[in-house]
mmCIF file of C-alpha atoms in Angstrom:
data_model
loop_
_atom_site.group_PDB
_atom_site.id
_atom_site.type_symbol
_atom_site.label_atom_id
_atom_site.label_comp_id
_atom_site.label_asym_id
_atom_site.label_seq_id
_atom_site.Cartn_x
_atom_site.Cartn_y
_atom_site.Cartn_z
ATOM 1 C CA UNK A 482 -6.089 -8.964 -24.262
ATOM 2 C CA UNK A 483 -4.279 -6.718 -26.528
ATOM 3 C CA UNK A 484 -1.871 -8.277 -28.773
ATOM 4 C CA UNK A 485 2.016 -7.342 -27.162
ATOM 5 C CA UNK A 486 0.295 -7.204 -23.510
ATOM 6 C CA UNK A 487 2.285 -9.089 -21.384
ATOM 7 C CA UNK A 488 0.095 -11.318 -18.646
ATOM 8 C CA UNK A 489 -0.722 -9.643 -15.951
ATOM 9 C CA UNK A 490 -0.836 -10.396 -12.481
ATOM 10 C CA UNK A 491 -4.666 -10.326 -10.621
ATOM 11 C CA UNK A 492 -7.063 -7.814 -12.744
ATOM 12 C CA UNK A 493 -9.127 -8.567 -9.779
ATOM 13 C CA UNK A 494 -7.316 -7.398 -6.888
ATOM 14 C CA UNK A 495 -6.075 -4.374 -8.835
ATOM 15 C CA UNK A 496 -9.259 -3.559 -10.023
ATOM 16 C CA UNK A 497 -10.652 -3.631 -6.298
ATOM 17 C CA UNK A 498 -8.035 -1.635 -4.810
ATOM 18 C CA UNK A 499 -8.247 0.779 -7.605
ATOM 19 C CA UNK A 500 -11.879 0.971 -6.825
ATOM 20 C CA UNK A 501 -10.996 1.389 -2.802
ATOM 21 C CA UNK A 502 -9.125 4.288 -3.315
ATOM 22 C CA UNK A 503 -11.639 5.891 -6.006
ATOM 23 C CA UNK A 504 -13.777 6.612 -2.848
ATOM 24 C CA UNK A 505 -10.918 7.915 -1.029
ATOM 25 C CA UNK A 506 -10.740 10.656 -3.841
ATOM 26 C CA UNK A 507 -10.391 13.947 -3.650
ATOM 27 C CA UNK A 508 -12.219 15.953 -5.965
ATOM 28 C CA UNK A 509 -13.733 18.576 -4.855
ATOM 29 C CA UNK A 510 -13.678 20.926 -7.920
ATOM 30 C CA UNK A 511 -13.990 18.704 -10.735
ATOM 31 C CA UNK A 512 -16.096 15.615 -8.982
ATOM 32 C CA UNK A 513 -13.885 12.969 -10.666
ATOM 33 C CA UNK A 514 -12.732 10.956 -8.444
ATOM 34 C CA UNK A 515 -10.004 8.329 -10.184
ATOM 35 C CA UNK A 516 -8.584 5.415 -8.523
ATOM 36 C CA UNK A 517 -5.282 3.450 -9.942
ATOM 37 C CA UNK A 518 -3.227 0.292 -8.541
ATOM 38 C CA UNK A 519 -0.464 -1.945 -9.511
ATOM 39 C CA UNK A 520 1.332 -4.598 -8.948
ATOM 40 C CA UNK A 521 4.939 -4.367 -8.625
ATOM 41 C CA UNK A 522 7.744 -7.028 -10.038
ATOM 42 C CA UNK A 523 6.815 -8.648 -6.674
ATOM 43 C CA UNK A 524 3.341 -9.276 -6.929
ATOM 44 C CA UNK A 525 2.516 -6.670 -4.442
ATOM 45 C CA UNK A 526 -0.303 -4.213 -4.995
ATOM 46 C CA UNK A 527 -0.063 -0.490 -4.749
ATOM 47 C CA UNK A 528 -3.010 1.917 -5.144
ATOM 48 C CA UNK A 529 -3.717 5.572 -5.497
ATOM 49 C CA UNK A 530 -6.260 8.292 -5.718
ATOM 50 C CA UNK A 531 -6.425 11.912 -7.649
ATOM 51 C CA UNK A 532 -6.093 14.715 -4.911
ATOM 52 C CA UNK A 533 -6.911 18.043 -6.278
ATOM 53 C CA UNK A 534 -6.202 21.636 -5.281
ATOM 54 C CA UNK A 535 -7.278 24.765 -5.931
ATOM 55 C CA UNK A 536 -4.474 25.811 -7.459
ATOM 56 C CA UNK A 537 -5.166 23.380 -10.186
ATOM 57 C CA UNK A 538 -1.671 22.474 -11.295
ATOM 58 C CA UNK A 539 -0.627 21.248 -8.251
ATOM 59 C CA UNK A 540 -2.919 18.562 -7.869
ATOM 60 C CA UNK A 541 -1.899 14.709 -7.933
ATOM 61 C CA UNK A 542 -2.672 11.826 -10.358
ATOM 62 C CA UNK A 543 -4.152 8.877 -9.111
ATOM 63 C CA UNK A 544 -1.579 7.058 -10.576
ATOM 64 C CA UNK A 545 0.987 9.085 -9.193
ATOM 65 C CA UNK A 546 0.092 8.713 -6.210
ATOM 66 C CA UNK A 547 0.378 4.643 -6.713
ATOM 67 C CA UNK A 548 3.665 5.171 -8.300
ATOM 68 C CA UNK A 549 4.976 6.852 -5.195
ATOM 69 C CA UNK A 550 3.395 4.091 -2.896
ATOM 70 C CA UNK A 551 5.577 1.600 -4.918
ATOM 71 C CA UNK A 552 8.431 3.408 -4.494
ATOM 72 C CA UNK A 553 8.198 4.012 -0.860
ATOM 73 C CA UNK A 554 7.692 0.496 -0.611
ATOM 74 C CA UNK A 555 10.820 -0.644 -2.312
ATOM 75 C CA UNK A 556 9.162 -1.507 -5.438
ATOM 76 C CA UNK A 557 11.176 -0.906 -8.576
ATOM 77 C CA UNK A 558 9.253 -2.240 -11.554
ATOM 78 C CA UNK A 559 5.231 -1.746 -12.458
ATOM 79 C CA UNK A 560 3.805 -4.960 -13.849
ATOM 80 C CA UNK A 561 1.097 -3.927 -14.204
ATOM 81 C CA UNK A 562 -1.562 -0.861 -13.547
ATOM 82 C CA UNK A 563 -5.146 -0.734 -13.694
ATOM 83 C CA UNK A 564 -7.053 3.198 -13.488
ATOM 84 C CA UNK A 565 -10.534 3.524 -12.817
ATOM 85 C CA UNK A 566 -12.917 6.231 -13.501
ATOM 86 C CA UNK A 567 -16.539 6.886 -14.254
ATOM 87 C CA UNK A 568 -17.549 9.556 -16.911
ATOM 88 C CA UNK A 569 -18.927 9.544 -20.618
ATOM 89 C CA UNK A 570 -15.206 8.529 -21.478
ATOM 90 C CA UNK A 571 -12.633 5.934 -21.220
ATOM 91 C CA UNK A 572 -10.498 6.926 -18.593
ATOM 92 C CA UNK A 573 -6.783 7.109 -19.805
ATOM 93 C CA UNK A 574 -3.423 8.121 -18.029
ATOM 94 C CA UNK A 575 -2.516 11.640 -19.061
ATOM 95 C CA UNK A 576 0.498 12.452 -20.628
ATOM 96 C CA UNK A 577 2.642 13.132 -17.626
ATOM 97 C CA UNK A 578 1.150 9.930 -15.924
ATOM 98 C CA UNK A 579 2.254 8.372 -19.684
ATOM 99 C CA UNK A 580 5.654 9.041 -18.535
ATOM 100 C CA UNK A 581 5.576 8.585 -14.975
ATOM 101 C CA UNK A 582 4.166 4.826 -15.769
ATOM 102 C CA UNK A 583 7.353 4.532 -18.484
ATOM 103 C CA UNK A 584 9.575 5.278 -15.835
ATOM 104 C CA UNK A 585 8.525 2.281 -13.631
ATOM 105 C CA UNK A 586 7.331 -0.246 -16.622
ATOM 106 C CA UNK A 587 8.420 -1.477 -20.340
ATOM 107 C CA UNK A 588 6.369 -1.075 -23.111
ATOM 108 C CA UNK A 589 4.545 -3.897 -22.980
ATOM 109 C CA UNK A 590 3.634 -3.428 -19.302
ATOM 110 C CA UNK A 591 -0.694 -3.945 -19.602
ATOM 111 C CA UNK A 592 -2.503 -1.152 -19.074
ATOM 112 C CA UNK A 593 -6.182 -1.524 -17.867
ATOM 113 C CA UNK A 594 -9.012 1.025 -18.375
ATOM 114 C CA UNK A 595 -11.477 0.607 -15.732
ATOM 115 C CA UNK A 596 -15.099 2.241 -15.127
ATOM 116 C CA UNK A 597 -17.380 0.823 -12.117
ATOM 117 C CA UNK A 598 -18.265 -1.942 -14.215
ATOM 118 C CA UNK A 599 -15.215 -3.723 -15.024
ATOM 119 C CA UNK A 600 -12.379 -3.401 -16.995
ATOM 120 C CA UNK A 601 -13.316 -2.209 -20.280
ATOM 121 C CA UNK A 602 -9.652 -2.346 -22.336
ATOM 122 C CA UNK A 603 -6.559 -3.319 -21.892
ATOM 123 C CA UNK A 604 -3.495 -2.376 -23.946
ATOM 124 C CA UNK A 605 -0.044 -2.490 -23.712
ATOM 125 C CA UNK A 606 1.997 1.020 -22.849
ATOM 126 C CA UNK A 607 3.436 1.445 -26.006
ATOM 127 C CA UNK A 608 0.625 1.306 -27.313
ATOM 128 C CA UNK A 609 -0.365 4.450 -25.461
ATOM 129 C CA UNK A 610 3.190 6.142 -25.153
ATOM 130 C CA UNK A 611 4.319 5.110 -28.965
ATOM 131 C CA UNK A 612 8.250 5.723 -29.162
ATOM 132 C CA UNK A 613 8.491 6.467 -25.599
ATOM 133 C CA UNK A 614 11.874 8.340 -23.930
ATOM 134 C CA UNK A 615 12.408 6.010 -20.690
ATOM 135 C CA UNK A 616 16.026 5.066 -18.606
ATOM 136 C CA UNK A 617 17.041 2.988 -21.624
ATOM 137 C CA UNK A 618 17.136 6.255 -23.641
ATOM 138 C CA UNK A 619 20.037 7.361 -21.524
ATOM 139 C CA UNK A 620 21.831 4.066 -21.233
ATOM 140 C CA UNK A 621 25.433 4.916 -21.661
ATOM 141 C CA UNK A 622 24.798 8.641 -21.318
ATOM 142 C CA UNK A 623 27.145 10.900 -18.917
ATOM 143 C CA UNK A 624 29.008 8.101 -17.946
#
């Protein structure tokens, strides 16, 4: 593990309900189907899948779409989040997804990049949102 990556709760569990959701995907126009889960503070596992459109923008982020399990759910805090993809690349979050995670997490909330085979890295978020704006940014602010 990646040195400022917190421990993280079962790789294993997130890993296979990333991978349940994957095939839930739907990706019609691009074919890549991504699957993401985490754990919230409680332990309890959210996933998502990428939903696209044809009006491209207004398609949804696998990880978005665990985020807003979480919420509904009550969760408050990401402890963790695992994506999964296959393709010639590491899958990453995007930038908005970046954010979205930031929200939800701390910079040293792990990370895990996923293809069908495994985990293949795991990092910490500020390692992949460097100087990151979160609700700490506003502490203090408008009140």
């Amino acid at each position: 593990m990646a040195p400022g990556v917190s421990s993280a709760p079962d790789i294993d569990a997130l890993f296979q309900a990333a991978a349940s959701a994957r095939e839930r995907a739907y990706a019609p126009y691009s074919g890549y189907q991504v699957g993401a889960a985490l754990a919230d503070e409680s332990g309890r596992v959210f996933a998502g899948c990428n939903v696209e459109n044809a009006a491209y923008p207004v398609g949804t982020c696998a990880e978005a779409g665990a985020i807003a399990a979480m919420v509904a759910g009550g969760g408050r805090r990401i402890a963790a989040i695992l994506v999964l993809a296959d393709g010639p690349e590491l899958v990453t979050p995007c930038g908005a997804c970046r954010q979205r995670i930031r929200e939800f997490g701390t910079d040293r909330t792990p990370v895990h990049l996923a293809d069908p085979g495994g985990v293949k890295r795991s990092l910490a978020l500020g390692e992949l949102l460097p100087l990151a704006f979160g609700p700490d940014s506003l502490a203090g602010a408008g009140g």
